[in-house]
Short mmCIF file of C-alpha atoms in Angstrom, two decimals:
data_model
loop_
_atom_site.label_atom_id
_atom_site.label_comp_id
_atom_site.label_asym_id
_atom_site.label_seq_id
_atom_site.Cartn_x
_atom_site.Cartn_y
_atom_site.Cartn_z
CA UNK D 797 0.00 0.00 0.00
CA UNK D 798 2.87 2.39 1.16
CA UNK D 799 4.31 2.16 -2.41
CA UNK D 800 1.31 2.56 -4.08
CA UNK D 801 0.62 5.97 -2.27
CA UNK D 802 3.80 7.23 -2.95
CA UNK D 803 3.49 6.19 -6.70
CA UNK D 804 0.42 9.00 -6.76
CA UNK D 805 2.14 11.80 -4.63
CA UNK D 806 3.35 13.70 -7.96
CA UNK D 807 0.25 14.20 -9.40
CA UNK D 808 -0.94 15.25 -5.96
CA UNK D 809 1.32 17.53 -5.05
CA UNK D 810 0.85 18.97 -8.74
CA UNK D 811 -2.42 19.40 -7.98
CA UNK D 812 -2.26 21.07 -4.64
CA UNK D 813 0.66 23.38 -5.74
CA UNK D 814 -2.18 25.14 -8.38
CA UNK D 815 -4.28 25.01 -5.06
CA UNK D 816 -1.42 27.52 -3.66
CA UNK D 817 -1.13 29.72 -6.57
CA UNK D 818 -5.03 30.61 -5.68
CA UNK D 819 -4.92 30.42 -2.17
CA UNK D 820 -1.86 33.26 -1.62
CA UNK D 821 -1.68 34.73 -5.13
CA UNK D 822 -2.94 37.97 -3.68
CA UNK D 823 -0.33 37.67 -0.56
CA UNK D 824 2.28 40.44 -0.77
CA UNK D 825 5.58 38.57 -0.82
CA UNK D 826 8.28 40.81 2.24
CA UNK D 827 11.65 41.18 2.24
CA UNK D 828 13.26 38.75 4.19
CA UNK D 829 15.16 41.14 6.70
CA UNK D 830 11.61 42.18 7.32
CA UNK D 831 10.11 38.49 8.57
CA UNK D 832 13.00 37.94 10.11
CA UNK D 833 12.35 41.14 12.22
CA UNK D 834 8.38 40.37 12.70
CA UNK D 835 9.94 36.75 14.30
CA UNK D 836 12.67 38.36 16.91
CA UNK D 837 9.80 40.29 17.71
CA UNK D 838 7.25 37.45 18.37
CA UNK D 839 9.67 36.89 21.35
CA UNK D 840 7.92 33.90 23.29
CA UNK D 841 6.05 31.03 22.05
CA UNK D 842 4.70 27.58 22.89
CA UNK D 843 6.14 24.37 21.22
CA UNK D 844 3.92 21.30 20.93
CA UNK D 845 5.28 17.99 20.94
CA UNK D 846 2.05 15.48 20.20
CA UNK D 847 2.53 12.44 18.32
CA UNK D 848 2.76 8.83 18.44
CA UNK D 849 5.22 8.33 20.97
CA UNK D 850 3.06 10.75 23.25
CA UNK D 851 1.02 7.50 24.18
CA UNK D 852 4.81 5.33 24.38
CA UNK D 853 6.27 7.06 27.17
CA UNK D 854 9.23 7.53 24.84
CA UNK D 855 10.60 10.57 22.81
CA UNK D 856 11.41 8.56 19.69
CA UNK D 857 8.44 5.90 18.84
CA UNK D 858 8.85 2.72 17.38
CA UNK D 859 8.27 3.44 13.90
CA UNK D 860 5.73 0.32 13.73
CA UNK D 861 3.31 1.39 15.88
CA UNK D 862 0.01 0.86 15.16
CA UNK D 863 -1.77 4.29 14.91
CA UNK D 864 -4.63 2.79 17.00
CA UNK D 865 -2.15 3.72 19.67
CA UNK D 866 -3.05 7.48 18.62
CA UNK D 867 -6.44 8.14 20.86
CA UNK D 868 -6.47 11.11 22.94
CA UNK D 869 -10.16 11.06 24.11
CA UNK D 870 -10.93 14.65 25.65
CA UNK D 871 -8.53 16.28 22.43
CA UNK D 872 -9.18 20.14 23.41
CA UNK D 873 -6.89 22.48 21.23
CA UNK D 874 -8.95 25.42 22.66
CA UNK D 875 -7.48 24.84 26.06
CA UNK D 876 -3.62 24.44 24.55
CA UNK D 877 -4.54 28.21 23.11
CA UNK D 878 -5.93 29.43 26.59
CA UNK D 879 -2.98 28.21 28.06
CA UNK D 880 -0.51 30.23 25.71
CA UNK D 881 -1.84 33.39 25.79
CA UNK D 882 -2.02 32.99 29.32
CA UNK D 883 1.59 33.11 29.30
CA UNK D 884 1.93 35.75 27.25
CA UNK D 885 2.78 33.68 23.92
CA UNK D 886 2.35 35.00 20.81
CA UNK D 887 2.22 31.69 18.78
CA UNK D 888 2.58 27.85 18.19
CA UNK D 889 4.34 25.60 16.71
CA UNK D 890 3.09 21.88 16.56
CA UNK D 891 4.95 18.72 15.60
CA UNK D 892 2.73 17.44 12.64
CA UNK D 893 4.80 14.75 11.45
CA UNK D 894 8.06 13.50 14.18
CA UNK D 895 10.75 11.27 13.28
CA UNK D 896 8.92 8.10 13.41
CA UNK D 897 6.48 9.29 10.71
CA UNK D 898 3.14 9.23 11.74
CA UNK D 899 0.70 12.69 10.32
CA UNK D 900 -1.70 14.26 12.92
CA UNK D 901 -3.14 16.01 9.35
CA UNK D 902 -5.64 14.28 6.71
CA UNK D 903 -2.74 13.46 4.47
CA UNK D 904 -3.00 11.90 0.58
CA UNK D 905 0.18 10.74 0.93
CA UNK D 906 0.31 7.89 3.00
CA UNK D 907 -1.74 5.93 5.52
CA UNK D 908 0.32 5.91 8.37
CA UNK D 909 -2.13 9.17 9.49
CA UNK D 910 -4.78 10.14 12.03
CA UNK D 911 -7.55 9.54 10.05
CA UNK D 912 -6.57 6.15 10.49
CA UNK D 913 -6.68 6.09 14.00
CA UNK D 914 -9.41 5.87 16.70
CA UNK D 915 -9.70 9.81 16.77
CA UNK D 916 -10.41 10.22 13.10
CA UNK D 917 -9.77 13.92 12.92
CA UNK D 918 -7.29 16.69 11.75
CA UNK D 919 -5.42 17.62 14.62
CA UNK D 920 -3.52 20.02 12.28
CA UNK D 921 -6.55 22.03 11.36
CA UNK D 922 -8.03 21.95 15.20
CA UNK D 923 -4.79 23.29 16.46
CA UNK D 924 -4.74 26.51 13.88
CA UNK D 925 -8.27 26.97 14.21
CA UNK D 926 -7.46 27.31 17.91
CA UNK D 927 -4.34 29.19 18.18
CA UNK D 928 -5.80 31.82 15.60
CA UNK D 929 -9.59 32.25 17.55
CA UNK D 930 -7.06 33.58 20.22
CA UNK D 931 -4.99 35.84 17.93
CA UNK D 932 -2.03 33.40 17.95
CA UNK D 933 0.46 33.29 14.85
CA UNK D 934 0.67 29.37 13.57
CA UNK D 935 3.79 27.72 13.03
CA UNK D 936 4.56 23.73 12.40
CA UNK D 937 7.22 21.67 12.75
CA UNK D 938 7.75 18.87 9.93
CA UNK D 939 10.51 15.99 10.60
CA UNK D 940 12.74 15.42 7.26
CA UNK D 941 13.81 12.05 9.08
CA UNK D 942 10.65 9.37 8.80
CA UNK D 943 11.83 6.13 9.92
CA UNK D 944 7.99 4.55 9.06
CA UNK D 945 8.99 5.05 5.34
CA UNK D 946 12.73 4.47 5.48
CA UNK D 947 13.24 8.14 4.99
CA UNK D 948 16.74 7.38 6.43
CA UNK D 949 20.22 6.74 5.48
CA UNK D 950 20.61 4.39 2.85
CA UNK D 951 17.26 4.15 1.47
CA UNK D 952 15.96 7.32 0.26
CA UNK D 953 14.80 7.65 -3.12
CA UNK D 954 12.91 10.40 -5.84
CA UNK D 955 9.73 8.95 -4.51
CA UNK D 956 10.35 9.73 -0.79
CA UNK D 957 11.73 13.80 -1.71
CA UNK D 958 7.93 13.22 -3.84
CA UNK D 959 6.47 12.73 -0.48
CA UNK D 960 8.01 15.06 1.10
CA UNK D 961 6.95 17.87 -1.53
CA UNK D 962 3.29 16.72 -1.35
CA UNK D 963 3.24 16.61 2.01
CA UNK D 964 4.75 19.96 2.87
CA UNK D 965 2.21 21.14 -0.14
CA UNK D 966 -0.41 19.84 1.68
CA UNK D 967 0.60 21.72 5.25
CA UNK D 968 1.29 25.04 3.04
CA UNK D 969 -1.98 24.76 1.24
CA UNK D 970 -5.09 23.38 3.70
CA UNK D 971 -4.58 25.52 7.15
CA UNK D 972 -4.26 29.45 6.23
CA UNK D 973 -0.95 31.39 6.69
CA UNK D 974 1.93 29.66 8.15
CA UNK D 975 4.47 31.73 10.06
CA UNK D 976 6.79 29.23 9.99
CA UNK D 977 8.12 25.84 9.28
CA UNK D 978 10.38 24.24 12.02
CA UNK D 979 12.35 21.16 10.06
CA UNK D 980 14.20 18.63 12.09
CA UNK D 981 15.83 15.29 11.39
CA UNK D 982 17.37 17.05 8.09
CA UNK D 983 21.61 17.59 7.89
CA UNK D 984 22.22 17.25 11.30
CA UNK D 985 24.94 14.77 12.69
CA UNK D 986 22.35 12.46 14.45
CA UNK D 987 20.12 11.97 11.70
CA UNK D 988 22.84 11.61 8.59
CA UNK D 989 20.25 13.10 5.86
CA UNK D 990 22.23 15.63 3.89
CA UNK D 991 20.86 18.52 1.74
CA UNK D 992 22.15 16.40 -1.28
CA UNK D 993 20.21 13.18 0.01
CA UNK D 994 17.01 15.45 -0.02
CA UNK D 995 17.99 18.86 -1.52
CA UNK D 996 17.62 21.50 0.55
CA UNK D 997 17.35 24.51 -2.34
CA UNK D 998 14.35 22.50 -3.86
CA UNK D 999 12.57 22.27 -0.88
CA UNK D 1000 13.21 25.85 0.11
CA UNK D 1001 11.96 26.81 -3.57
CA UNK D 1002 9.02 25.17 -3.33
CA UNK D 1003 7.35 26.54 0.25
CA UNK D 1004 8.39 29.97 -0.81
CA UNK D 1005 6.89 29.47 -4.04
CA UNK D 1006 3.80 28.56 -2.01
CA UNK D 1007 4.10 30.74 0.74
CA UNK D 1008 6.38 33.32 0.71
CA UNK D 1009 6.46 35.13 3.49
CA UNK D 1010 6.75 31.87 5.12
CA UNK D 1011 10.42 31.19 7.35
CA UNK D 1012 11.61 28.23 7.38
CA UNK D 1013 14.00 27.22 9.66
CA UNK D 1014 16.27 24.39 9.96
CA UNK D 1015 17.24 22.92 13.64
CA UNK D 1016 20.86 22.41 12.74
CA UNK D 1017 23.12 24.91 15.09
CA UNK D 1018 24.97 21.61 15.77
CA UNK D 1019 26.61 21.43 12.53
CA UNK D 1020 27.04 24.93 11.15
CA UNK D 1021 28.96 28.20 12.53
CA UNK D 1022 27.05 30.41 14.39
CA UNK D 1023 28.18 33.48 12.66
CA UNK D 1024 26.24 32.97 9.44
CA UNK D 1025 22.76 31.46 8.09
CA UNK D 1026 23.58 28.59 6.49
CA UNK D 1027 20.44 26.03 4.99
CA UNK D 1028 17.93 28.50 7.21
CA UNK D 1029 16.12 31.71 7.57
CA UNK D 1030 16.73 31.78 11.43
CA UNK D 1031 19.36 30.40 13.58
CA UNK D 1032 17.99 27.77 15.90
CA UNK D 1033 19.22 26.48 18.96
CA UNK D 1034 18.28 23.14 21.02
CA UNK D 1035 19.12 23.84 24.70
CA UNK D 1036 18.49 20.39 25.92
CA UNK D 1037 20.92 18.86 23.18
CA UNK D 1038 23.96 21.61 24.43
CA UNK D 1039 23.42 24.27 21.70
CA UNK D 1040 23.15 27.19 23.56
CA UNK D 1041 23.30 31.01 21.77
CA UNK D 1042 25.57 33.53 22.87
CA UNK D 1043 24.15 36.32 24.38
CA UNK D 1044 26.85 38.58 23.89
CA UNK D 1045 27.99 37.96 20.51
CA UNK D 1046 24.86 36.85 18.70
CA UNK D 1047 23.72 39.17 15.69
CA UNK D 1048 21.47 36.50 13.98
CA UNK D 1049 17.58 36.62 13.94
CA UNK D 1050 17.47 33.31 16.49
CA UNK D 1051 14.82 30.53 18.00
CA UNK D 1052 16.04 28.88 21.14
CA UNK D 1053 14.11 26.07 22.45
CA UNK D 1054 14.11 24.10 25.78
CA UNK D 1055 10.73 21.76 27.05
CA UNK D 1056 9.31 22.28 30.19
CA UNK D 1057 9.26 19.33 31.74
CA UNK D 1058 11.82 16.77 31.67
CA UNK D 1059 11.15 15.99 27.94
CA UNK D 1060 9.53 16.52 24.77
CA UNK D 1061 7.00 14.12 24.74
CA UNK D 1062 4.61 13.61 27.48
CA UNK D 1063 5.62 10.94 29.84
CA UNK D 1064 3.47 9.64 32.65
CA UNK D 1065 5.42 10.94 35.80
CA UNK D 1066 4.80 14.72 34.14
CA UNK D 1067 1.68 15.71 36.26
CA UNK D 1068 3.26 14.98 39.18
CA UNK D 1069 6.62 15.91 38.16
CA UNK D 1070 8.27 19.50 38.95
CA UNK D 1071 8.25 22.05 35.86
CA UNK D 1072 10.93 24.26 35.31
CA UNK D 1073 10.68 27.29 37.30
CA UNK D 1074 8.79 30.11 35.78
CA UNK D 1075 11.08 33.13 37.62
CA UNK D 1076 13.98 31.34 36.13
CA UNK D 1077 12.36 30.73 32.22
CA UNK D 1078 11.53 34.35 32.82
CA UNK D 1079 14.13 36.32 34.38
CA UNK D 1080 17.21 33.60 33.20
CA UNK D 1081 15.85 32.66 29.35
CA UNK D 1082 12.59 34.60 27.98
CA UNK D 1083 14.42 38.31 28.71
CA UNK D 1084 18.09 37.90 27.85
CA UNK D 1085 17.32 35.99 24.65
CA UNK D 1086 15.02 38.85 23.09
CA UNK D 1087 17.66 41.13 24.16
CA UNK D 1088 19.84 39.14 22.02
CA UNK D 1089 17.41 39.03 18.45
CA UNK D 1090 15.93 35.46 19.91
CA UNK D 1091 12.70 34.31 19.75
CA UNK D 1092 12.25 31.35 22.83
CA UNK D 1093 9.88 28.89 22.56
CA UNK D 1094 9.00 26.43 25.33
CA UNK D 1095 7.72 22.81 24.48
CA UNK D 1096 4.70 21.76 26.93
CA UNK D 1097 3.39 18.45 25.92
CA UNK D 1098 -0.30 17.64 25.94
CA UNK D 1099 -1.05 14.16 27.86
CA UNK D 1100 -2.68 11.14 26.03
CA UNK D 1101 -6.14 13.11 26.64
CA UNK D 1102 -4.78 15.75 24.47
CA UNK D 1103 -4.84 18.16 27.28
CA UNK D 1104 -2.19 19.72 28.96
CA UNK D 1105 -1.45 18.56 32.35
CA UNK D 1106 -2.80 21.05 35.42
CA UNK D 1107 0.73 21.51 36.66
CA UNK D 1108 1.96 23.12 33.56
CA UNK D 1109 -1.19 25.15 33.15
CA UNK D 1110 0.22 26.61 36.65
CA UNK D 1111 3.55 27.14 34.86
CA UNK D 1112 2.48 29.37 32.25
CA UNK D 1113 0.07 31.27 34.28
CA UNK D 1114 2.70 32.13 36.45
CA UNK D 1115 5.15 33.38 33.55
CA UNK D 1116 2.34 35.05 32.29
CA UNK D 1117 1.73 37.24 35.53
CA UNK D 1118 5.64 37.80 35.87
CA UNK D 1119 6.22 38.76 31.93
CA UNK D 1120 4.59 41.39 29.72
CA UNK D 1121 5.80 42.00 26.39
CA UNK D 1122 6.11 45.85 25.94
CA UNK D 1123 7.72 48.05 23.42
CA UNK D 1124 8.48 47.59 19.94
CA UNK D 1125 11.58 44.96 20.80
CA UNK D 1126 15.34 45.30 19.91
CA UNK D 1127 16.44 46.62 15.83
CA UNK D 1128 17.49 43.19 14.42
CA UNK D 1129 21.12 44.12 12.68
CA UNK D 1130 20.79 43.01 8.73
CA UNK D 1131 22.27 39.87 8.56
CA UNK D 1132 23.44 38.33 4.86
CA UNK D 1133 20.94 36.56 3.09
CA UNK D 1134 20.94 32.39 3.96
CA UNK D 1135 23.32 30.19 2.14
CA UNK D 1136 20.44 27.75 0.44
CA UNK D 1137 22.33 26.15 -2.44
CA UNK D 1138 24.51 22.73 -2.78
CA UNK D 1139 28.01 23.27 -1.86
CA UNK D 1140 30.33 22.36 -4.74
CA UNK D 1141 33.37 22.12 -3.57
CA UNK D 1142 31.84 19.38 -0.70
CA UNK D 1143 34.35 16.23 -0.59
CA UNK D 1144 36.46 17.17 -3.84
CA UNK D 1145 40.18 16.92 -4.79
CA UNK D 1146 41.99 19.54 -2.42
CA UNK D 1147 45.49 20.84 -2.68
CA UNK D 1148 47.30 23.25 -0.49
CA UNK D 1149 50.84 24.67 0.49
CA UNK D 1150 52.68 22.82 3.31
CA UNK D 1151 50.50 21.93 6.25
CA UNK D 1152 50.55 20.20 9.06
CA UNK D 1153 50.02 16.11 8.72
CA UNK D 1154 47.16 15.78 11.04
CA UNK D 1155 45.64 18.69 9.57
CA UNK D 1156 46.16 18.50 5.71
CA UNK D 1157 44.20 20.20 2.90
CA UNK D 1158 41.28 17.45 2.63
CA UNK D 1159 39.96 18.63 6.19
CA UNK D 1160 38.90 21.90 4.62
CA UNK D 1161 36.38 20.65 2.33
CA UNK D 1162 34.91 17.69 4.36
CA UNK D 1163 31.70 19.01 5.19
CA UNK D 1164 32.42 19.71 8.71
CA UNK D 1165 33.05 22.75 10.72
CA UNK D 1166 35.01 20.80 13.67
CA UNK D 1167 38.08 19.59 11.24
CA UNK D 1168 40.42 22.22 9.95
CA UNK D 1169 43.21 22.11 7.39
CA UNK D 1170 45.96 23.72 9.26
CA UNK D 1171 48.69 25.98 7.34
CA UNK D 1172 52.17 25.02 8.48
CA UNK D 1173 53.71 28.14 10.51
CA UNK D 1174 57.01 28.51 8.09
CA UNK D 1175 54.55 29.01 4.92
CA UNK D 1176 54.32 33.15 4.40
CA UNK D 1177 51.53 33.07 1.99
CA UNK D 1178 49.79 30.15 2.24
CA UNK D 1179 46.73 28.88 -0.22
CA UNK D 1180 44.31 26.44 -0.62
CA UNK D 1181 43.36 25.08 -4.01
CA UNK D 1182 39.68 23.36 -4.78
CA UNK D 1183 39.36 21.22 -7.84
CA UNK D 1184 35.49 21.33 -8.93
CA UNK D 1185 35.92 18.19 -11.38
CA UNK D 1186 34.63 20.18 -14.30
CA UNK D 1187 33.67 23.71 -15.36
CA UNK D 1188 30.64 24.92 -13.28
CA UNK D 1189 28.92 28.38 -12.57
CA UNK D 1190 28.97 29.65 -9.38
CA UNK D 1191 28.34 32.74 -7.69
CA UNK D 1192 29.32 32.30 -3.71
CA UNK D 1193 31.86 31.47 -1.83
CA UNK D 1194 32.57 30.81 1.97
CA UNK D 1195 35.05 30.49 3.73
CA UNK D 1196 35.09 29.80 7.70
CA UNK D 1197 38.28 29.47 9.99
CA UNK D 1198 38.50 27.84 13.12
CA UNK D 1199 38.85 31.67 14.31
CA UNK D 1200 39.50 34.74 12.76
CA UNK D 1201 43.02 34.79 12.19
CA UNK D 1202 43.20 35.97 8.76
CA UNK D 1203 43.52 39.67 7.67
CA UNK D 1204 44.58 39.88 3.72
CA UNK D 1205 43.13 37.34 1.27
CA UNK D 1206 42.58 37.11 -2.41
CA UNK D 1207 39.84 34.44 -4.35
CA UNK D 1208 40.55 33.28 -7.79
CA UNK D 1209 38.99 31.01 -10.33
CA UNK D 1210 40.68 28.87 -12.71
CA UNK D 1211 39.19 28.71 -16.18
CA UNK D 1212 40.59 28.69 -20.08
CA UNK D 1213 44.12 27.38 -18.84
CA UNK D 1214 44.58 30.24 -16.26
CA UNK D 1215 43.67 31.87 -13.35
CA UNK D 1216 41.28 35.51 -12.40
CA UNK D 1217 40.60 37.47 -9.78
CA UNK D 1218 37.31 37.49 -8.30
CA UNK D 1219 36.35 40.85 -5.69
CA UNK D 1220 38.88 41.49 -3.00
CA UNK D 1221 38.08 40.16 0.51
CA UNK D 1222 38.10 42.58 3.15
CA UNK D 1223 35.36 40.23 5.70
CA UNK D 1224 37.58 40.15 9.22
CA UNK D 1225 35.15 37.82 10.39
CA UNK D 1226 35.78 34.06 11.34
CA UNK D 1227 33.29 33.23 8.67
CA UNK D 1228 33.24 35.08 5.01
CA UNK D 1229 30.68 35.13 2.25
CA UNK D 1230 31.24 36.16 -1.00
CA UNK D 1231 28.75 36.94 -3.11
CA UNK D 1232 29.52 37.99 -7.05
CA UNK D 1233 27.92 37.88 -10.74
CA UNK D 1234 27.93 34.51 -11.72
CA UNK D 1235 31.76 32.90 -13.07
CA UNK D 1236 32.39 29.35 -14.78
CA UNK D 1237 35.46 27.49 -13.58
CA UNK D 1238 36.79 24.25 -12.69
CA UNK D 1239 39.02 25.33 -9.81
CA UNK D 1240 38.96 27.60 -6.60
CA UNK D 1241 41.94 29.03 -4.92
CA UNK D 1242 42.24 30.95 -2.07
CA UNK D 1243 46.02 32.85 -1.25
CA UNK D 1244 46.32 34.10 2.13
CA UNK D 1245 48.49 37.51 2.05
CA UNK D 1246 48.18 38.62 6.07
CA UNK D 1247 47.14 37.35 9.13
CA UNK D 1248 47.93 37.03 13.26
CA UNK D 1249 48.73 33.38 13.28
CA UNK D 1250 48.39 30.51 10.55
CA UNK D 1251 45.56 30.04 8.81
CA UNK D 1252 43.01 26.94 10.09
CA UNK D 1253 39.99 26.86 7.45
CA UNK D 1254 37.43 25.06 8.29
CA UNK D 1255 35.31 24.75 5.37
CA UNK D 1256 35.76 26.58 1.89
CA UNK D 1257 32.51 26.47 0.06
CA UNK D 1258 31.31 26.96 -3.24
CA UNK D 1259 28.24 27.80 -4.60
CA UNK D 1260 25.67 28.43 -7.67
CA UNK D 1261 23.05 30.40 -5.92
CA UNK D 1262 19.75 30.27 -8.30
CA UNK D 1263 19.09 34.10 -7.65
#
């Protein structure tokens, strides 16, 4: 059956993309320093982990479950909605889809759904309907990482990105305007799905082509500097997994989330359980993060009644009494527009000037931030070549160093049997981006003319941005 409904998901989603085009034809598109603004100034919301493994007592579900397991029998979105704007929220975000695959929407795509289950309706369209009666912005999280349908490692074909694109279609299409889209399970180091497994520009084209004043944003601060957006519109942080923002340095539009109770999933000690304190989330999280262009939002889970427990009703009355948004909210600075596109230069030949052994040129193009290739200290002008196979357009390049140690640089291409300059560098940052009219070339070489101490690149990137 599963292959069946996965055979018809490209006529679907054909079909409910010329849904879109009516739905939010008339929908002026904004500039994205402009959402990005509109989110830092949300400043609080409430995260809603409710899924399958809700009735497991586990955060990650088996991915067989039966979704007879799915039966919350007093299902009240209403009171999830009283409770956030009791604390002061200003939106939601719920999990329609977690890693283990099952939909709380009336999906085309697949069985493995709620209308499938003993509760037999849309929990996606209950929980806008809800959160917008109380003047709530809507946002949903979507899990890239679906073990039900061996959306994992090893297995993924056209078919399953198919799915994927129908299903986001669907979530873009049937439930009104949609702040945001929170994607998990999708480059980071746990999961092992890289934006070349499912491609991260297509997917990005498509919801803005549907929505697009939409955000979406990518939970993977684990992998990718801090500094920059890389693969998403806002830089988001999981406390509970030890990515924590800075504070003092951050200058990126920035979600930080954190549950609060012991987990993201209900569990059946919770309603006698101790929350986290609400002077703490307040005084501690909530108010230092806004004053650092971060949005917080804090997980409550609903219990397998599909309410949320009395305790943590408690909890966000009491944040709600101690904090009151007021004023317009800190001037977000303008960051550079998101790096979206396949990186090029990912896992090809590298060459270099002397370096050290346990830190040679290869380390600079391996697709992670952690490695470095390491100039040797007797090397005056040191460079680092990228062979791209073949001659390719591209218009970006990044470079980021382990920290900001260079001072002088120069970029060239190689094309024709010789080499050209592309624009100066003058970025003193530990991360650069170049952006330039598009050049075809089937090398990349950067020559390093000044800097503190040798040179320890990270990652040198290349790129063919479609715009």
């Amino acid at each position: 059956m599963l292959v069946k409904k996965m055979q018809t998901i490209g006529w679907i989603a054909a079909l409910l993309l010329g849904i879109a085009t009516t739905t939010f034809a008339q929908v002026k598109p904004l500039p994205l320093p402009t959402l990005q603004q509109q989110f830092v100034n949300l400043r609080f919301g409430m995260f809603i982990h409710f899924n399958i493994p809700t009735f497991m007592d586990e955060d990650w579900a088996d991915p067989e479950a039966s979704p007879s397991l799915f039966n919350p029998t007093k299902l009240n979105t209403a009171q999830w909605a009283d409770a956030a704007k009791a604390a002061n929220m200003s939106y939601g975000c719920l999990t329609t889809k977690h890693h283990s695959g099952f939909c709380i929407w009336d999906t085309k795509t697949t069985d493995y759904n709620v209308m499938n289950s003993p509760l037999k309706r849309d929990v996606v369209k209950e929980y806008t309907d809800a959160f917008r009666a109380k003047g709530l912005k809507v946002m949903l999280y979507y899990s890239i990482l679906d073990t039900h349908h061996k959306l994992r490692p090893g297995y993924i074909t056209r078919s399953h990105i198919d799915m994927i694109r129908a299903q986001l279609t669907e979530l873009l299409t049937k439930y009104g305007e949609i702040t945001a889209l929170i994607i998990d399970g999708w480059d980071a180091p746990w999961s092992r799905i890289s934006y070349d497994d499912v491609p991260f520009e297509e997917l990005y084209g498509l919801i803005k082509s549907i929505q697009p004043n939409c955000l979406v944003m990518d939970l993977n601060a684990a992998k990718y500097p801090a500094e920059e957006l890389f693969y998403t519109d806002i830089k988001s942080y999981e406390q509970g997994a030890g990515q924590h923002i800075s504070t003092s340095t951050n200058q990126l539009p920035a979600l930080a989330c954190l549950p609060l109770n012991s987990a993201w999933f209900w569990k059946t000690t919770f309603p006698t359980a101790p929350v986290k304190d609400p002077v703490k989330l307040v005084d501690e999280t909530i108010i230092p993060y806004n004053k650092a262009y971060c949005n917080f939002i804090l997980n409550v889970a609903p219990n397998r009644e599909g309410l949320v427990d009395d305790n943590a009703v408690a909890a966000l009355k009491a944040i709600g009494d101690r904090w009151k948004p007021t004023g317009k909210g800190v001037k977000l600075p303008t960051p550079t527009p998101p790096v979206i596109s396949t990186n090029l230069a990912k896992f090809k030949p590298a060459n270099s000037s002397w370096s050290y052994d346990m830190n040679i040129m290869d380390f600079a193009n391996d697709d992670d931030f952690r490695s470095t290739w390491q100039s040797h200290s007797r090397v005056k002008q040191p460079w680092l070549e990228i062979d791209l196979d073949k001659e390719q357009g591209f218009n970006l390049i990044t470079i980021v160093e382990d920290k900001a140690r260079i001072k002088k640089y120069k970029l060239e291409y190689f094309a024709d049997g010789r080499w050209f300059a592309l624009p100066a560098g003058t970025d003193k940052g530990r991360v650069k981006v170049h952006r330039f009219p598009r050049v075809w070339g089937n090398k990349v070489r950067l020559t390093v003319d000044s800097f503190d101490t040798p040179p320890a690149i990270a990652e040198l990137g290349v790129y063919n941005e479609k715009k």
